C-alpha positions in Angstrom: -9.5 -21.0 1.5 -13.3 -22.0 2.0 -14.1 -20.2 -1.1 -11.8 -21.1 -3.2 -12.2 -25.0 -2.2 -15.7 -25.0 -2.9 -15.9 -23.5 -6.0 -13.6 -26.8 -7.3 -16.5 -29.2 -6.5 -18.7 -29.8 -9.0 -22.7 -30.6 -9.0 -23.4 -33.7 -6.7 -19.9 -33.1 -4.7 -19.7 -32.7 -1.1 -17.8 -30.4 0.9 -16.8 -32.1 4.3 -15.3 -30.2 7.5 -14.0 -32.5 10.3 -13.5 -30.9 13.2 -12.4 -32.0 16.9 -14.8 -33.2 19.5 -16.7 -30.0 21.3 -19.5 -29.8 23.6 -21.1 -26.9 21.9 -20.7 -25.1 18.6 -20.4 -21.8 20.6 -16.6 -22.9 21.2 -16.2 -22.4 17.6 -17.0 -18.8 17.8 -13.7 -17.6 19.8 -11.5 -20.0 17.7 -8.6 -17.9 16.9 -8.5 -16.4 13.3 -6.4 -13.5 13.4 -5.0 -13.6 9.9 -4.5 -9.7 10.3 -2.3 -9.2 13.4 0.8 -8.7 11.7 -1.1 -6.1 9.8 -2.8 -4.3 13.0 -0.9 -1.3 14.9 -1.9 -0.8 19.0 -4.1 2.1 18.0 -6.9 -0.1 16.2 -7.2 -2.3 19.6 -8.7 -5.5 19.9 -10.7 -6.8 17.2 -14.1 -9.1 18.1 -13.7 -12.1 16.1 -17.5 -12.5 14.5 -16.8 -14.2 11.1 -17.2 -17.3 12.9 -20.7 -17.2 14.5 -22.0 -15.7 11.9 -20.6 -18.6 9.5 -22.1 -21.0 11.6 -25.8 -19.2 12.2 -25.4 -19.2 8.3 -25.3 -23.2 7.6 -28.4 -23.0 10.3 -30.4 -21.6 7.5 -28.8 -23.8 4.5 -31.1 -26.0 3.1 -28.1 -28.3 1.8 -25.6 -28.4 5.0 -26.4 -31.3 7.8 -24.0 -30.8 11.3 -23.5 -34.4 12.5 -21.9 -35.6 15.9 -19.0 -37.8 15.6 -22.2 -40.5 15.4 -24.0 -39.3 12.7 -26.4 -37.9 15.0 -27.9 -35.0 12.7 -27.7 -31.2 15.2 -30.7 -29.2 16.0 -28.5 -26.2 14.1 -29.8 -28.2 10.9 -33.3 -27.3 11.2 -34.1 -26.2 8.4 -32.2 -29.3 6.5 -34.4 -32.1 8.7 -37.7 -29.9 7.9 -36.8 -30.8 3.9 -35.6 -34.0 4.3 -39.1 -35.0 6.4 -41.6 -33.2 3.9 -39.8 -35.5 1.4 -39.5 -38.0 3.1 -41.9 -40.4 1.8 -41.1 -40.0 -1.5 -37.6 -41.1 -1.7 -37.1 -43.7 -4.0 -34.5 -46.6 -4.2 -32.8 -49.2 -6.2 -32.3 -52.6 -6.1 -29.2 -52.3 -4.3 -30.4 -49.2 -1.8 -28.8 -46.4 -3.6 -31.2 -43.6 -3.4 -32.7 -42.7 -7.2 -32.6 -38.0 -7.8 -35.6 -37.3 -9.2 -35.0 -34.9 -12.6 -35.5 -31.5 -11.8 -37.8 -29.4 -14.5 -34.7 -27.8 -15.7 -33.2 -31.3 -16.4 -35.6 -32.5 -18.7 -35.6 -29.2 -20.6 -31.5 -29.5 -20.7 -32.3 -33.0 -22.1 -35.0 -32.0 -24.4 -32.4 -29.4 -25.6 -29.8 -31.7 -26.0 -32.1 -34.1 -28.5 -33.4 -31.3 -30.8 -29.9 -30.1 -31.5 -28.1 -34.0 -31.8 -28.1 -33.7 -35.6 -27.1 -30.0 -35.9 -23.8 -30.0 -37.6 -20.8 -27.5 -35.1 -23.8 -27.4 -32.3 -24.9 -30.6 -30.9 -21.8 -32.3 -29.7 -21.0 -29.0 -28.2 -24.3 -28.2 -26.7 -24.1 -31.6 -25.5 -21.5 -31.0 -22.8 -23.2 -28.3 -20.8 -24.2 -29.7 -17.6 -27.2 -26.6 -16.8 -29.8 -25.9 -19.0 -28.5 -21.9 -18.6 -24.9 -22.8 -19.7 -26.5 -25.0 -22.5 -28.5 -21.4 -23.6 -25.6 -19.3 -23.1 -23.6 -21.8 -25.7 -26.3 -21.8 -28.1 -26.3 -18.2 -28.4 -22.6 -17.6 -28.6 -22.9 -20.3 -31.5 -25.7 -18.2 -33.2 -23.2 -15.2 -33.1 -20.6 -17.5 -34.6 -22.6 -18.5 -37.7 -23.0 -15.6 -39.1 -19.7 -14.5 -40.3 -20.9 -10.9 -40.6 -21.4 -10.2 -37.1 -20.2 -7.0 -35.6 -22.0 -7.4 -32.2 -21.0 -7.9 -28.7 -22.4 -11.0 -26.9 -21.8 -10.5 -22.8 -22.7 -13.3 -20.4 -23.0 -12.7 -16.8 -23.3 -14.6 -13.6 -22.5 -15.6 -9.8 -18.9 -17.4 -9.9 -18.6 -20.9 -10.2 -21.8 -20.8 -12.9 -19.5 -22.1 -16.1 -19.1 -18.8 -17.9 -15.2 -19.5 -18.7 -16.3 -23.1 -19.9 -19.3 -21.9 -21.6 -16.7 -19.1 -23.3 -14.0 -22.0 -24.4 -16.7 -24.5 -25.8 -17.6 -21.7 -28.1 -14.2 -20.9 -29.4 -13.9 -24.5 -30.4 -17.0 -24.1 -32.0 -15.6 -20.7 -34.4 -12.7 -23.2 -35.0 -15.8 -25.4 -36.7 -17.0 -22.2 -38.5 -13.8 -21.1 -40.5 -12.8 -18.2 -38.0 -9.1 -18.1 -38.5 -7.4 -15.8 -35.8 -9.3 -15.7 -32.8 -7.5 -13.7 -29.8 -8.2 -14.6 -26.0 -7.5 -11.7 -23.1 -7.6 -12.1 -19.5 -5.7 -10.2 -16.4 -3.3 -12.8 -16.5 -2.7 -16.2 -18.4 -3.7 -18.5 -15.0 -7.3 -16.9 -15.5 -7.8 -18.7 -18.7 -6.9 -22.3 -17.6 -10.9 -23.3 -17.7 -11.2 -21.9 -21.1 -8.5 -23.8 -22.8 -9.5 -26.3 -21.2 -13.2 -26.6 -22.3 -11.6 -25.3 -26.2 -9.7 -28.6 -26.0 -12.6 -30.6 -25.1 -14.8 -29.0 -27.6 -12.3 -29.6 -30.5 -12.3 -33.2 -29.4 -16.5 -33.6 -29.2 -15.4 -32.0 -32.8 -13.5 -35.0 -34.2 -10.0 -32.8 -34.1 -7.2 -35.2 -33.1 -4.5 -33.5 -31.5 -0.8 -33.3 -33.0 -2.6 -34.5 -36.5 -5.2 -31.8 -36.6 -3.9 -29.1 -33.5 -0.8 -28.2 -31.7 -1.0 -26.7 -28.0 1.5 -23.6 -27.4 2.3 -23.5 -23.6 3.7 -20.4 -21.6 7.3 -20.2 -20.3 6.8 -20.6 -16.8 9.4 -21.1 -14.7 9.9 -20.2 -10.6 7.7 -21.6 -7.9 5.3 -18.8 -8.2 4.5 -19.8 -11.7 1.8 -21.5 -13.3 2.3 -24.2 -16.4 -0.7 -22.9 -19.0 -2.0 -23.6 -22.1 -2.1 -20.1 -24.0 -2.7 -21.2 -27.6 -3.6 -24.0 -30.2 -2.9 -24.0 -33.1 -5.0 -26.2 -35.9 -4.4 -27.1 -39.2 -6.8 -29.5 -40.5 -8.7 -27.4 -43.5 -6.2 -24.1 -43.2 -4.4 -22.4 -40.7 -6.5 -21.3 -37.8 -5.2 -19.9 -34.3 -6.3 -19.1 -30.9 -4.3 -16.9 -28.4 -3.6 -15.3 -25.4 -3.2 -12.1 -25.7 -3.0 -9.6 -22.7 -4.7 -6.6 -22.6 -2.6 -4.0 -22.2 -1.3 -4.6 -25.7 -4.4 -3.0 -28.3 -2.4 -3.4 -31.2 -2.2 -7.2 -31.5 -6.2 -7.4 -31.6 -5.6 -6.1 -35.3 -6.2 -8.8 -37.4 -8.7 -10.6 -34.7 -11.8 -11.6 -36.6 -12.8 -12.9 -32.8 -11.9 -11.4 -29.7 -13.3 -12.8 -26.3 -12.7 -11.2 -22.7 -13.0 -13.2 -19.9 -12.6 -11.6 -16.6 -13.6 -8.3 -18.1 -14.6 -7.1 -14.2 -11.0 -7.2 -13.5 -9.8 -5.0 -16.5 -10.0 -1.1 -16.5 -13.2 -0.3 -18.5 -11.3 2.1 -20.9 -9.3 -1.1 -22.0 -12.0 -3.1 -22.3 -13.9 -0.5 -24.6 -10.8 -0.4 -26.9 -10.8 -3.8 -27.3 -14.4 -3.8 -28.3 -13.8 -3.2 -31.9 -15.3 -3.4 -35.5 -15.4 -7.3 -34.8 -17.2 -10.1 -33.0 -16.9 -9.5 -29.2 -17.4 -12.1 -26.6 -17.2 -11.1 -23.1 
C-alpha cells in the first residue's frame, strides 16, 4: 500500500503518516502486521516481525523524511534531515509574503535551456516542453529523432527505477509519430490497466499538438464491466490529414503487429522474452 501510494505523488508532494500518540518509536516495531497468517501452517512457527524496525531505522538515514511529535517538535531519528537543513540554513531565501523561494537545481536550468532551443522546432518543442526532468526531456528527444526518419528499422529501449516517467515519456512520443505521418501504430502491455499513463500523456501530447478532440480524434474505450474492472482508454483514432490509429494490442496475439509501422512495449519486464523478441520486427521498436 506504501509503495503504491507514493509512487502517485508527484515532485514537490508530500507523503504524510499520522499515527497515535507513543512514547517511543520502538512500540512501532511489534505492531501487528501479519498479512500472511492465513497463509502460514504450525510447522513454519512464529515469524519475528522485522519489516517494521527496519522501515523506521530506514527514514533515520533519509535525507527528505522529518519525524515530528504531535508539536512539531522535529525527533532525534531525523538526524541526518536536521544536519541538512542546518548546513543550509543560512541560505534560505524568502518572499515577500514568507514563502520559502527553491533554488534551481543544475539540472533545472539545463531542462530549461533545453526547453528554449527546441520552442521553435516544429512536432518537438511543445512536446519536449512537458517533461518535467531533464532525463525524461532526453529520453523524448531521442524517441522523436527515431520518429523523423521514416526509414528506421531500430529499436530504441529506455530504462529506469519506477515512478521515473517512462510510460509518459513512451505516450508523448506516440503523439509525436501521430505529427510525423505514422499511420498504424500498435501499443502492447500485460494488460490494458498498464497503459492508462501512456494514453494519457498521447492525449496530452495531441493537444500541445493543436488536435481538437471529436473534430480531429476519437477515443476507443475497453468494455469493462464487473467490479474488478478497469474503464481504459485503448485507442484513438485521428482523422485530421488521413486516417491514422493507435491501439492496444495484447501480446499474445503476433499476427495483429502485421501492418504496424510502429510498435511500442511498455512493461516489456513483465512479458516472456520469446514474445517480446517476436514482436521486435522489421519495424520501429519502442520499448
Amino acid at each position: 500500500l506504501m509503495a503504491r501510494t507514493i509512487e502517485t505523488v508527484e515532485g514537490g508532494g508530500l507523503v504524510i503518516f499520522l499515527m497515535r500518540t507513543v512514547k517511543s518509536l520502538k512500540q512501532l516495531y511489534s505492531m501487528s502486521m501479519d498479512v500472511h497468517s492465513r497463509y502460514r501452517t504450525e510447522q513454519s512457527g512464529d515469524v519475528v516481525p522485522r519489516f517494521n524496525e527496519r522501515f523506521i531505522l530506514s527514514l533515520g538515514k533519509c535525507t527528505n523524511c522529518l519525524v515530528c511529535d504531535d508539536e512539531l517538535n522535529v525527533l532525534p531519528l531525523s538526524k541526518s534531515a536536521l544536519r541538512r537543513l542546518g548546513d543550509d540554513g543560512n541560505s534560505i531565501q524568502k518572499g515577500d509574503a514568507g514563502e520559502v523561494l527553491t533554488r534551481k537545481s543544475k539540472e533545472d536550468i539545463e531542462l530549461e535551456e533545453l526547453k528554449e532551443s527546441l520552442s521553435d522546432t516544429p512536432h518537438v518543442g511543445v512536446l519536449v516542453d512537458l517533461a518535467k526532468t531533464l532525463d525524461q526531456a532526453r529520453a523524448v528527444l531521442t524517441f522523436l529523432e527515431a520518429c523523423s526518419e521514416k526509414t528506421s528499422r531500430s529499436t530504441v529501449a529506455l530504462t529506469a527505477a519506477r515512478g521515473r516517467g517512462k510510460s509518459a515519456a513512451i505516450g508523448l512520443c506516440l503523439s509525436g509519430a501521430i505529427s510525423f505521418g505514422y499511420s498504424t501504430i500498435c501499443v502492447t502491455a500485460p494488460e490494458p490497466e498498464n497503459l492508462v499513463a501512456v494514453f494519457d500523456f498521447v492525449l496530452r501530447g495531441l493537444k500541445a499538438l493543436k488536435y481538437q478532440e471529436h473534430l480531429d480524434y476519437t477515443i476507443s474505450y475497453n468494455t469493462a464491466s464487473g467490479r474488478d474492472k478497469t474503464k481504459c482508454v485503448v485507442g484513438v483514432d485521428v482523422h485530421r490529414d488521413h486516417r491514422q490509429s493507435i491501439r492496444y494490442v495484447r501480446p499474445d496475439e503476433p499476427d495483429k503487429f502485421a501492418s504496424a509501422e510502429l510498435v511500442a512495449i511498455d512493461e516489456a519486464a513483465a512479458i516472456p522474452l520469446p514474445t517480446v523478441r517476436a514482436l521486435m520486427g522489421d519495424r520501429l521498436t519502442f520499448m
